[in-house]
Short mmCIF file of C-alpha atoms in Angstrom, two decimals:
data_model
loop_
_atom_site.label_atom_id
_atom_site.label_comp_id
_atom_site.label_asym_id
_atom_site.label_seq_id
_atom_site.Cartn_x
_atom_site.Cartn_y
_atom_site.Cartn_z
CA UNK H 1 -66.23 50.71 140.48
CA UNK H 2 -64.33 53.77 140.74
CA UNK H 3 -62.80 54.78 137.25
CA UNK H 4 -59.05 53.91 137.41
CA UNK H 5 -56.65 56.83 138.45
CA UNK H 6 -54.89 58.51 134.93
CA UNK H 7 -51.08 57.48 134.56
CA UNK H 8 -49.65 61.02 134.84
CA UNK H 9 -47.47 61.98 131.75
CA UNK H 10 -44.22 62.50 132.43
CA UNK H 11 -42.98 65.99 132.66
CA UNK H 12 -40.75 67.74 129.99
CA UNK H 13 -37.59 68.54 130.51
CA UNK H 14 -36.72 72.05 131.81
CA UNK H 15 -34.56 72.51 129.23
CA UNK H 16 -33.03 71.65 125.73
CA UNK H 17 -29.18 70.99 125.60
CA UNK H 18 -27.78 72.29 122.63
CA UNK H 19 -30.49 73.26 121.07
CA UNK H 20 -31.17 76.30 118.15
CA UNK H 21 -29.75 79.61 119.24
CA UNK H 22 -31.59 82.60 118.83
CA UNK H 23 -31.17 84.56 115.73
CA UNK H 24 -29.40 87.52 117.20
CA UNK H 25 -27.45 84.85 119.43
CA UNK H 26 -26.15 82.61 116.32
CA UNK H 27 -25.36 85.54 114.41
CA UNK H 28 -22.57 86.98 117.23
CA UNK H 29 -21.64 83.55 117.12
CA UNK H 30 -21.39 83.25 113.33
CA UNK H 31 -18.72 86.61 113.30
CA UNK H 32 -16.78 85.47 116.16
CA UNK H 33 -15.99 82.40 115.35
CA UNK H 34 -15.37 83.27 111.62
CA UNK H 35 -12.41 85.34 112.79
CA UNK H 36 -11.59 82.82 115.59
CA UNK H 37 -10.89 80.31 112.88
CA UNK H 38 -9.22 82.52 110.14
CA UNK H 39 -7.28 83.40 113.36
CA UNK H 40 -6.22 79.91 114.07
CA UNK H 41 -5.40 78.97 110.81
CA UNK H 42 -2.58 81.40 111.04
CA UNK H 43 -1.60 80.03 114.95
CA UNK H 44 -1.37 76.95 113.42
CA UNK H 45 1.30 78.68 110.54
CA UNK H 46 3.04 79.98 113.29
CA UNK H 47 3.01 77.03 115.55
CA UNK H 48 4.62 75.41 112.13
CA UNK H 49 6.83 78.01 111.46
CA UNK H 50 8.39 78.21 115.05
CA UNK H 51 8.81 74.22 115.02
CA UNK H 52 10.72 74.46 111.93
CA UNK H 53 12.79 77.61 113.07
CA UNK H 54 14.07 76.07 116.61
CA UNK H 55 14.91 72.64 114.79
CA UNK H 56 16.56 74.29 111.71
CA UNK H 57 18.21 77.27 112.90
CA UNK H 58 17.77 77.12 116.79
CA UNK H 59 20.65 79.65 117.40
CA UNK H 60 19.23 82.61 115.60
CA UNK H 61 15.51 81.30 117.03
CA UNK H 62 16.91 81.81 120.61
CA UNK H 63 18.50 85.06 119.93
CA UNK H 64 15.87 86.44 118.34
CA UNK H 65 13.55 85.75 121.71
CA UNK H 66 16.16 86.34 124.06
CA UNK H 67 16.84 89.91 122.65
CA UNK H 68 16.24 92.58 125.24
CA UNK H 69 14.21 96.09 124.34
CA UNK H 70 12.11 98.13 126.90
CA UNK H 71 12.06 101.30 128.56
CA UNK H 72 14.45 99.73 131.75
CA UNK H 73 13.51 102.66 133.75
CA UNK H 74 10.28 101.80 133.57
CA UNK H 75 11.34 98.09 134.40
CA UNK H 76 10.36 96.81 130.88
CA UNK H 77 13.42 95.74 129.52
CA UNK H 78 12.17 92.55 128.42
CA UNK H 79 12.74 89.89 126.25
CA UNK H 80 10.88 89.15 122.74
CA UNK H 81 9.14 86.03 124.27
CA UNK H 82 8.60 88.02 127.52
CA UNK H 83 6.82 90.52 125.41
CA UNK H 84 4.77 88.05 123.63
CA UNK H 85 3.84 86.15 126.69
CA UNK H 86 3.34 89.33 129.14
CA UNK H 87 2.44 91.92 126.27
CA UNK H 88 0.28 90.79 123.65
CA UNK H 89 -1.59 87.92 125.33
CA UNK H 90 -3.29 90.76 127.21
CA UNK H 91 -4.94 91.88 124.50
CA UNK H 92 -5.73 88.15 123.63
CA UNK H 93 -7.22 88.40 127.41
CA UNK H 94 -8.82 91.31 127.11
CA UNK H 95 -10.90 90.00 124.59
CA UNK H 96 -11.78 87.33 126.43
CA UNK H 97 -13.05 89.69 129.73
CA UNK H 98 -15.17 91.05 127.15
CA UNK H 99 -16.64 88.14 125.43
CA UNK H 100 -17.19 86.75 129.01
CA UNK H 101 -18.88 90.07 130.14
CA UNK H 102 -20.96 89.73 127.01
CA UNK H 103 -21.84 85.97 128.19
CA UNK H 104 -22.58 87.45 131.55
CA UNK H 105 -24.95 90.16 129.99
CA UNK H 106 -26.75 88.99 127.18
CA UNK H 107 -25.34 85.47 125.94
CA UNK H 108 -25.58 82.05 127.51
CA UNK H 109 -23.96 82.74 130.61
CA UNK H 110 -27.21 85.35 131.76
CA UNK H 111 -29.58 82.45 132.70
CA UNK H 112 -28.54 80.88 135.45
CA UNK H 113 -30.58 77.49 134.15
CA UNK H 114 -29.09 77.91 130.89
CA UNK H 115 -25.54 78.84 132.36
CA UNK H 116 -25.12 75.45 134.32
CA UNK H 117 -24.41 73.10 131.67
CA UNK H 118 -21.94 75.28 129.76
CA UNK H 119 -19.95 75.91 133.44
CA UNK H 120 -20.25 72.55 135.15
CA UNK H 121 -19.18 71.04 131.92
CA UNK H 122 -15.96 74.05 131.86
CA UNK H 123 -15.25 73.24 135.35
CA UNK H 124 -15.36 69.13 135.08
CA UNK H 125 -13.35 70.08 131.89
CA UNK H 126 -10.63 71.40 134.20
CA UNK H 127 -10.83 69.48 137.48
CA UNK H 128 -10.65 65.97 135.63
CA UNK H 129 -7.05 67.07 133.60
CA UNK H 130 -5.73 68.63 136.87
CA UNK H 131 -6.13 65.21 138.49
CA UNK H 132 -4.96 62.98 135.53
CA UNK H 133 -2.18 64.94 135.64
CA UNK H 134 -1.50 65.08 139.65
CA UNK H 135 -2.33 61.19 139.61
CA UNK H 136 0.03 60.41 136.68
CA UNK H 137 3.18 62.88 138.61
CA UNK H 138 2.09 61.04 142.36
CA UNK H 139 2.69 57.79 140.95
CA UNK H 140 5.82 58.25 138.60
CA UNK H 141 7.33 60.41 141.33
CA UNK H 142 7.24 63.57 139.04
CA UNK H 143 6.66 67.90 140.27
CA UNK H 144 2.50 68.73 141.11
CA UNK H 145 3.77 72.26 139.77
CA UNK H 146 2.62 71.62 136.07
CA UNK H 147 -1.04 70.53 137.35
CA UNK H 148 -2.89 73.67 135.43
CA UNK H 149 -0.73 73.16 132.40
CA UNK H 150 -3.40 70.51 130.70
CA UNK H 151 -6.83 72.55 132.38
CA UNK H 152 -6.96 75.09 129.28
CA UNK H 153 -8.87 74.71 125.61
CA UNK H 154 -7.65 76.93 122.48
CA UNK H 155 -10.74 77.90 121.13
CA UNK H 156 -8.78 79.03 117.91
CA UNK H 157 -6.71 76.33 117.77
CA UNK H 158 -9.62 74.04 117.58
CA UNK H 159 -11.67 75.91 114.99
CA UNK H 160 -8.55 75.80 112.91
CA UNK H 161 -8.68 72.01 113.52
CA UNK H 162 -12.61 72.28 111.82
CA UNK H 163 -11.97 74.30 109.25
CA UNK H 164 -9.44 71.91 108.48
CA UNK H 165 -11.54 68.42 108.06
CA UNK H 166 -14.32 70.61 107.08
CA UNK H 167 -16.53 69.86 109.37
CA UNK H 168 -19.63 72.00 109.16
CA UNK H 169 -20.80 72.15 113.14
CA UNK H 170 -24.41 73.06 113.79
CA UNK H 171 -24.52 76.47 115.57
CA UNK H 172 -25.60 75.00 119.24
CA UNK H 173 -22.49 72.88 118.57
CA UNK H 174 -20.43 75.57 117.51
CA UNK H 175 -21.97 77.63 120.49
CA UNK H 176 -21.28 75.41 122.95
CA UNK H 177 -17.88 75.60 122.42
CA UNK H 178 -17.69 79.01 122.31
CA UNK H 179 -19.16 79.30 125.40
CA UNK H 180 -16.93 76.27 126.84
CA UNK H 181 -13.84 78.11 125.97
CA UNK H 182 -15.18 81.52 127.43
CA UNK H 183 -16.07 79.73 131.36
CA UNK H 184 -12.69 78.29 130.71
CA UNK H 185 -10.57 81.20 129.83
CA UNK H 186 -11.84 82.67 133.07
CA UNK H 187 -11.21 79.83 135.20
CA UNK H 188 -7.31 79.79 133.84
CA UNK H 189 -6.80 83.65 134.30
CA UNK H 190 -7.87 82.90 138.03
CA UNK H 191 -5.71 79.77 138.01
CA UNK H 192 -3.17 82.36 136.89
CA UNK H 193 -3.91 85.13 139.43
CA UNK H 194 -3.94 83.28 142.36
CA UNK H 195 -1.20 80.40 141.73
CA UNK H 196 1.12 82.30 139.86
CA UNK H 197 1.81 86.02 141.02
CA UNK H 198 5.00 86.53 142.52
CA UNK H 199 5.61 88.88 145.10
CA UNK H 200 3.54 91.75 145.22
CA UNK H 201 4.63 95.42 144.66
CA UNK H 202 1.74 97.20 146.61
CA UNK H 203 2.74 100.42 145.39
CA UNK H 204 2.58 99.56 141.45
CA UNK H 205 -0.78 97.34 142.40
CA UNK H 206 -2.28 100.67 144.08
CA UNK H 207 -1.12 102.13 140.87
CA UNK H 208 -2.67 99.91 138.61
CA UNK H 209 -6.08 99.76 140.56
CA UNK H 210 -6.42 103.50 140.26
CA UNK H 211 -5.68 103.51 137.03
CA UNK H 212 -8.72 100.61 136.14
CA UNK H 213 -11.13 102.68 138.20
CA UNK H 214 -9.84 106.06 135.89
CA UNK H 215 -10.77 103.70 132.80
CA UNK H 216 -14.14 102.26 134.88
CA UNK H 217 -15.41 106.18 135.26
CA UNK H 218 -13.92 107.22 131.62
CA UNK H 219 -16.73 104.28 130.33
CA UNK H 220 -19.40 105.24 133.11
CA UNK H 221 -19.20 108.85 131.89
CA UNK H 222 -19.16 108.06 127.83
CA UNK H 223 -15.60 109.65 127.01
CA UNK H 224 -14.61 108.54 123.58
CA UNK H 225 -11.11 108.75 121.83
CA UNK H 226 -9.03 106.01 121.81
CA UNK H 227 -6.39 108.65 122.78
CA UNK H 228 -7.36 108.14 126.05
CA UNK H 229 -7.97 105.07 126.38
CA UNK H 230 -5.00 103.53 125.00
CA UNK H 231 -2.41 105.24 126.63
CA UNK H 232 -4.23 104.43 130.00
CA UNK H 233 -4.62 101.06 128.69
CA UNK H 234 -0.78 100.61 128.61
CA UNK H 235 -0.60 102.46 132.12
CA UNK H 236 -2.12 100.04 134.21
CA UNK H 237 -0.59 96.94 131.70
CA UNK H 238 3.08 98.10 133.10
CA UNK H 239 1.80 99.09 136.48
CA UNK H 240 0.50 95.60 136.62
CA UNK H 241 3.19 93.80 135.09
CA UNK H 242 5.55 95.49 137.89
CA UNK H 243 3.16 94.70 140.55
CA UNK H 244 3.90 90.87 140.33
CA UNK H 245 0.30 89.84 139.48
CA UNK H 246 0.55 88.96 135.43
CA UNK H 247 0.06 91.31 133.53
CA UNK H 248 -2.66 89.66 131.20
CA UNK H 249 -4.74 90.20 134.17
CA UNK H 250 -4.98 94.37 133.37
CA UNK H 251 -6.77 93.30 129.98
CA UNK H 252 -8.94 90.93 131.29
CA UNK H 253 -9.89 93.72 134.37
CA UNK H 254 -10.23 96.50 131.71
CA UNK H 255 -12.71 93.91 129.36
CA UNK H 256 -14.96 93.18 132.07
CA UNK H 257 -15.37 96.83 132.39
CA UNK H 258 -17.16 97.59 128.59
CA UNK H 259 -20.86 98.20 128.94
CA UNK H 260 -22.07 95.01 126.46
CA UNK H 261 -25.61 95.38 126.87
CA UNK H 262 -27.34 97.26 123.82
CA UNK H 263 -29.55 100.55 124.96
CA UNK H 264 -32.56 101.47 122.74
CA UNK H 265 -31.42 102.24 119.27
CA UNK H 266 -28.04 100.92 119.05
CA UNK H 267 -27.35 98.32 117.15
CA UNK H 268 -24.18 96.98 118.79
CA UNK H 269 -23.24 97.50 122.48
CA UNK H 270 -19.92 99.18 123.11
CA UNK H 271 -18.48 96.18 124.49
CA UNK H 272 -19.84 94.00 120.81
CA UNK H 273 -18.19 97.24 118.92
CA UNK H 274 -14.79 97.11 120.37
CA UNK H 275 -14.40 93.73 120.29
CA UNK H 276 -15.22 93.94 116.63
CA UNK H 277 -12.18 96.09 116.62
CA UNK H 278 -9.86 94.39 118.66
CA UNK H 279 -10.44 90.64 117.98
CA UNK H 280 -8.74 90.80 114.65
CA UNK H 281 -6.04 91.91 116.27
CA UNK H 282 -6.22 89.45 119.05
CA UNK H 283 -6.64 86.46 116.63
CA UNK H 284 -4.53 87.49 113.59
CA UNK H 285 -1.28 89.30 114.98
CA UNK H 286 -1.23 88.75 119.51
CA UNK H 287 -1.97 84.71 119.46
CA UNK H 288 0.08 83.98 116.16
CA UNK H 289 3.21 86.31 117.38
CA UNK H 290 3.32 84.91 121.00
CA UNK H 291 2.67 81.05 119.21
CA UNK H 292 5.62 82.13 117.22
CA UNK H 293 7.97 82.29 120.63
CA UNK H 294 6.35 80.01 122.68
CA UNK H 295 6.03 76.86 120.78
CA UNK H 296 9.87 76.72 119.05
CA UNK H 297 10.76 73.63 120.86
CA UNK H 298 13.75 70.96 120.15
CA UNK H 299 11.92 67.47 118.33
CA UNK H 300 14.11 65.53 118.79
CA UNK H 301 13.63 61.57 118.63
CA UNK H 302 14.63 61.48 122.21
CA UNK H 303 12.95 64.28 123.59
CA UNK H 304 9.52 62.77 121.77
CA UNK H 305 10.44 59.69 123.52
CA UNK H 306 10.74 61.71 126.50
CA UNK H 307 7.34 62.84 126.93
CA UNK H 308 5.61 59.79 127.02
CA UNK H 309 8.44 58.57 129.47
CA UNK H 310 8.70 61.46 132.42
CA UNK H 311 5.56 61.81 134.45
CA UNK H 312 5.14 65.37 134.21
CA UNK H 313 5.07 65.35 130.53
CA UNK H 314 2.90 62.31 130.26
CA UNK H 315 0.76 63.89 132.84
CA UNK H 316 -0.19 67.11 130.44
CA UNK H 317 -0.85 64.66 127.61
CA UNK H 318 -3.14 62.39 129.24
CA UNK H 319 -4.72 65.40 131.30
CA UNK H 320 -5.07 67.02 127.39
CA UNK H 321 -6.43 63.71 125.69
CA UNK H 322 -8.48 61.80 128.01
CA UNK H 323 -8.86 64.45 131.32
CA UNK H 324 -10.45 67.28 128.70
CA UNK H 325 -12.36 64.57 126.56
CA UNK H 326 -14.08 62.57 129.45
CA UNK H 327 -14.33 65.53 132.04
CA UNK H 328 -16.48 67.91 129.31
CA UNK H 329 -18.52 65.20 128.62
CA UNK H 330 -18.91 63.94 132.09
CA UNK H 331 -19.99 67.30 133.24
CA UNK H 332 -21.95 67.75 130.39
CA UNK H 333 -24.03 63.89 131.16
CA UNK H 334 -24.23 64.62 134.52
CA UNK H 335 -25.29 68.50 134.28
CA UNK H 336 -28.24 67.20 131.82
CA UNK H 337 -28.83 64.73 134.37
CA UNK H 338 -29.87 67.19 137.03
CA UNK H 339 -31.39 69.92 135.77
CA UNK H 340 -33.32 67.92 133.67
CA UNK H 341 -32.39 68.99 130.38
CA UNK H 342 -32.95 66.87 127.01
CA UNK H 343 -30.36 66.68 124.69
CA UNK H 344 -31.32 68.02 121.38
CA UNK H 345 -32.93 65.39 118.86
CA UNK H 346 -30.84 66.37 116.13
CA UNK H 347 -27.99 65.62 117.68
CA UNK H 348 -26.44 62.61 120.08
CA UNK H 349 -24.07 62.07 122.67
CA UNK H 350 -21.56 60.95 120.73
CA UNK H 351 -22.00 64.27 119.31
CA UNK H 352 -21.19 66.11 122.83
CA UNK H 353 -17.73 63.33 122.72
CA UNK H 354 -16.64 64.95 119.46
CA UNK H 355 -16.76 68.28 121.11
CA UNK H 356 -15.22 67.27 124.04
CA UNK H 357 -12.23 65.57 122.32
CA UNK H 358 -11.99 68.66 120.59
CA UNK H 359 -11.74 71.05 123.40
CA UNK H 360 -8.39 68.67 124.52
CA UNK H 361 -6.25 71.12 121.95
CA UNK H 362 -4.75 73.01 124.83
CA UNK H 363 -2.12 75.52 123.32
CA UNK H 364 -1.82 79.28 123.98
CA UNK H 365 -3.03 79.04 127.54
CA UNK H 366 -1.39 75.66 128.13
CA UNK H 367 2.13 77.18 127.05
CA UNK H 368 1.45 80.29 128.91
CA UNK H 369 1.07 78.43 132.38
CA UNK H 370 3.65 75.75 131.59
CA UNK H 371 6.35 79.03 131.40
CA UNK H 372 4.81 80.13 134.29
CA UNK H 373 4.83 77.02 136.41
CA UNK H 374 8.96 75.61 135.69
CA UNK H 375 10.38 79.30 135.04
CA UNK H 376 12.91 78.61 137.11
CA UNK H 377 14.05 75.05 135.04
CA UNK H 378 14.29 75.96 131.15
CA UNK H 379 14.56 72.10 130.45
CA UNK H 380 11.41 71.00 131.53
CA UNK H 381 9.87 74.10 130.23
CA UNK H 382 10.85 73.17 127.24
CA UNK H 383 9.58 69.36 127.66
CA UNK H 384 6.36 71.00 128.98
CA UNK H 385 5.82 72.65 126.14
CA UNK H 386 6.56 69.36 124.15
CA UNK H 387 4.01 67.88 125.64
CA UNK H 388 1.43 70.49 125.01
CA UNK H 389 1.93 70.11 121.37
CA UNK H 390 1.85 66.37 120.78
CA UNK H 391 -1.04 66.46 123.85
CA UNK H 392 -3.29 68.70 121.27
CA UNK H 393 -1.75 67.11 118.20
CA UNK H 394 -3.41 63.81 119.34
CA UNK H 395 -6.30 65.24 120.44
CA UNK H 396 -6.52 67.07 116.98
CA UNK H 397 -6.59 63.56 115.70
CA UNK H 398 -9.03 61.78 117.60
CA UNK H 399 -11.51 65.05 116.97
CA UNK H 400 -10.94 64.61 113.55
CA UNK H 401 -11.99 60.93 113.49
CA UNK H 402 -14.79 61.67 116.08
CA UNK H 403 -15.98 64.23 113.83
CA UNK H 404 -15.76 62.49 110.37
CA UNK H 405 -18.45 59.82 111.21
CA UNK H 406 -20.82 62.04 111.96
CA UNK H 407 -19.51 65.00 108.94
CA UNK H 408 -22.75 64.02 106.83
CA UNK H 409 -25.06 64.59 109.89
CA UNK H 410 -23.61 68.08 110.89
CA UNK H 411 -23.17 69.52 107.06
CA UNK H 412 -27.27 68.18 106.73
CA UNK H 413 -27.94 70.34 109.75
CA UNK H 414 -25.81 73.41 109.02
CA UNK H 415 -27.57 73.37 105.69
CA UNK H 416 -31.01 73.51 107.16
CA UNK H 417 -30.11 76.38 109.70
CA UNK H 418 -28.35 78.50 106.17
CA UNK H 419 -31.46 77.49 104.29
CA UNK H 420 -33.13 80.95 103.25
CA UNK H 421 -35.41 79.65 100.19
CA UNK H 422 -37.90 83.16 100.55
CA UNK H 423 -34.93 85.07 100.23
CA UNK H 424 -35.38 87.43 102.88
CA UNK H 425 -32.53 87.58 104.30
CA UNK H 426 -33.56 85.19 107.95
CA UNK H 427 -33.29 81.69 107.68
CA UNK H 428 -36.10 79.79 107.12
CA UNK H 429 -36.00 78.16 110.56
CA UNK H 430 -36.30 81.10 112.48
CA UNK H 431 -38.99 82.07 110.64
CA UNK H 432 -41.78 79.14 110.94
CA UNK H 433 -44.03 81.77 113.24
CA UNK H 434 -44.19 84.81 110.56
CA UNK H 435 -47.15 84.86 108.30
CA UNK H 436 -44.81 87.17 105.81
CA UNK H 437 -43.22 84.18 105.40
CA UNK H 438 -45.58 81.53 104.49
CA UNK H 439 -47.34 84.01 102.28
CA UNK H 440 -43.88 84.39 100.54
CA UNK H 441 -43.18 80.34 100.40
CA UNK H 442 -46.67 80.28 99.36
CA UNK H 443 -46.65 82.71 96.12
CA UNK H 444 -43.27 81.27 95.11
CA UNK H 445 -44.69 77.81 94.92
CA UNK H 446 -47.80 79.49 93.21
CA UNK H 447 -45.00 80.89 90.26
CA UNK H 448 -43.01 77.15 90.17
CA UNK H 449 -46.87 75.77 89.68
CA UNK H 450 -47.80 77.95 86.97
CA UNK H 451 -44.55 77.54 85.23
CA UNK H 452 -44.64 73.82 85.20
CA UNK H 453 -48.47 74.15 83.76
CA UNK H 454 -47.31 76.10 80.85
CA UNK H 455 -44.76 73.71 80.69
CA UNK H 456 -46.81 71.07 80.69
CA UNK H 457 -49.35 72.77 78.21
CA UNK H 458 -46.40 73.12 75.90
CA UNK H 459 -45.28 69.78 76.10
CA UNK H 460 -48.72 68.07 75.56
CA UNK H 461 -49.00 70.64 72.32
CA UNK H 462 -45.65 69.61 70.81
CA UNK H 463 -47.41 65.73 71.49
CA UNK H 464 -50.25 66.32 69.63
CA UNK H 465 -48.46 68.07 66.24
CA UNK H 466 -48.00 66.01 63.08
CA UNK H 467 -44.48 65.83 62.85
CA UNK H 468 -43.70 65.16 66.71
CA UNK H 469 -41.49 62.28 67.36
CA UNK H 470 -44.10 60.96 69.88
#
């Protein structure tokens, strides 16, 4: 009798979703999201703060962003809000073309295996709002032009939201995000590009392409002073702005351009370096300051009413609340699904829900293309941007109580990946292959043993003396 055929094992899975970042990896992670969420602690203050300005005090509110200052001759005579929106959101932008060059270079985003998830989950993330939101307006008879309005996630905004409810997230978690937001930051600033420049001054655009390849061979060549940089920097920002494309497009251009690969012997690449620099400033003074101007809408009883009523506003919140939460974590099912990756065994899928949920706080971005899309009807901009907020306040919410079931879970798991018991410096878990280490574990436990010997020896001689209790 022939001996019966082996059952074949299955095979593993190509991959593991979410799983432990490498050390290098999780600690760029670590920094940027640490100022990320200081950051959006104080967009939140200023998202507050604006609220409470419009509602109290709205006339001084709109004449304070309505006041004009700019060079006119230049044709930058713009408004405070028009500043905000077209002047410091670029360098909000341009640190995202760097973080996604970064990505591109050395982060998640440089394997095209490991790249998949993170983008089909970014995209599915943005298609799914865009049609919650076109169904919702088809139906209720409302304007398609709001359909990007609900296809952006505030990364800050979010982390603000964590740091909130205290919610510990496991670095793959807190990764994933990351690298969520990144995929779609660049997927809005095409959205913006192509959907939303007016028309085109070919002259200024000639302008402000010869002024990015200037900057491209000033980095190529390994000029330093920001005293050329800058000013050039602002160059092609007003060439661009006058061109028609938006202007936030000349800091994402001029990010993309940063070398962010690491030669021998450095220990940051020029792209990591500037960043450094610039994301404070990005985080803590552009996002908070445009927040400030963009999100001072009237709350009124009726116009709350109002969003859940007109299908354009409904449209953004449901694209925020249930297109963000089920399209992330659709893509994410189905992009497991076929490459064959295994979600991490620390962690579930209701895990990967949380996150998504999350990722439905839609603000800076939202706002930006809800000016953009009804600048020509201040009403409904203003009933957009409504709808942004109470969109990513509910969404807030439902992360919160997403997150909160599983709190225990992630703060057991963050522990483990801080755990340095050796005190070397490395956490223990990225350290399982090093002999050093075990040899340091082991002499460590060879002190705690001796101690508890003499302790022991000390014990049993206080037993044995006359006048012992025992």
């Amino acid at each position: 009798m022939a001996p019966p055929t082996p059952t074949p094992s299955p095979s593993p899975p190509d991959r593991t979703l979410l799983g432990r970042l490498p050390l290098p990896e999780r600690s760029y992670v670590a920094e940027a999201l640490r100022t990320e969420t200081v950051g959006g602690v104080l967009l939140l203050i200023a998202a507050v703060a604006a609220l409470i300005w419009a509602n109290t005090f709205g006339g001084s509110y709109d004449s304070v962003s309505h006041f004009h200052f700019g060079p006119g001759f230049l044709g930058l005579d713009l408004s405070v809000a028009h500043w905000a929106a077209d002047g410091l959101l670029a360098v909000f932008f341009f640190v995202a073309g760097v973080e996604l060059k970064r990505e591109l270079v050395a982060g998640e985003l440089r394997d095209p295996k490991a790249a998949a998830l993170p983008v089909v989950a970014a995209l599915c993330g943005m298609a799914v709002p865009a049609l919650v939101y076109t169904l919702t307006v088809v139906v209720g008879g409302g304007s398609l032009a709001g359909w990007a309005v609900p296809t952006a996630t505030d990364i800050a905004f979010a982390l603000a939201v964590l740091a909130v409810i205290g919610a510990s997230l496991p670095s793959a978690l807190r990764a994933f995000l990351l690298t969520l937001a990144v995929v779609d930051d660049l997927f809005a600033i095409l959205i913006i590009a192509v959907f939303f420049t007016s028309d085109l001054n070919f002259l200024a655009l000639g302008g402000a392409v010869v002024g990015l390849v200037a900057f491209y061979l000033l980095l190529r060549f390994e000029v330093r002073g920001w005293y050329v940089y800058i000013p050039l920097a602002l160059t092609i920002w007003g060439l661009m702005y006058n061109s028609g494309v938006h202007a936030t497009i000349a800091g994402v251009a001029m990010g993309l351009m940063l070398r962010c690969s690491r030669r021998e012997g450095e220990a940051h690449s020029p792209g990591e370096h500037i960043e450094h620099l610039v994301r404070p400033v990005s985080a803590g003074i552009a996002v908070p300051l445009f927040a400030l101007f963009a999100a001072g809408v009237t709350m009124s009883g009726e116009a709350l009413a109002g969003v859940f009523t007109r299908p354009e506003t409904l449209g953004v919140v449901l694209g925020l609340v249930l297109g963000k939460t089920f399209g992330i974590f659709g893509g994410t099912y189905l992009a497991a699904r076929f490459t064959k990756a295994e979600l991490n065994k620390d962690l579930a899928w209701a895990d990967v829900l949380a996150l998504a949920s999350l990722a439905g706080i839609g603000f800076t971005v939202s706002l930006l293309i809800g000016e953009l899309a009804f600048s020509d009807d201040a009403e409904m901009t203003n009933e957009i941007k409504a709808a942004v907020l109470v969109g990513s306040l509910v969404a807030a919410l439902l992360a919160c109580v997403l997150l909160r079931m599983r709190v225990r879970r992630y703060r057991a798991l963050f522990d483990a990946e801080e755990l340095d018991e050796d005190g070397s410096g490395v956490p223990d878990v990225y350290e399982q292959e090093d002999p050093g280490y075990h040899l340091r574990m082991a002499a460590i436990h060879e002190e705690k043993a001796a101690k508890h010997r003499r302790q022991a020896e000390e014990a049993g001689a206080a037993r044995n003396m006359p006048d012992s209790p025992a």
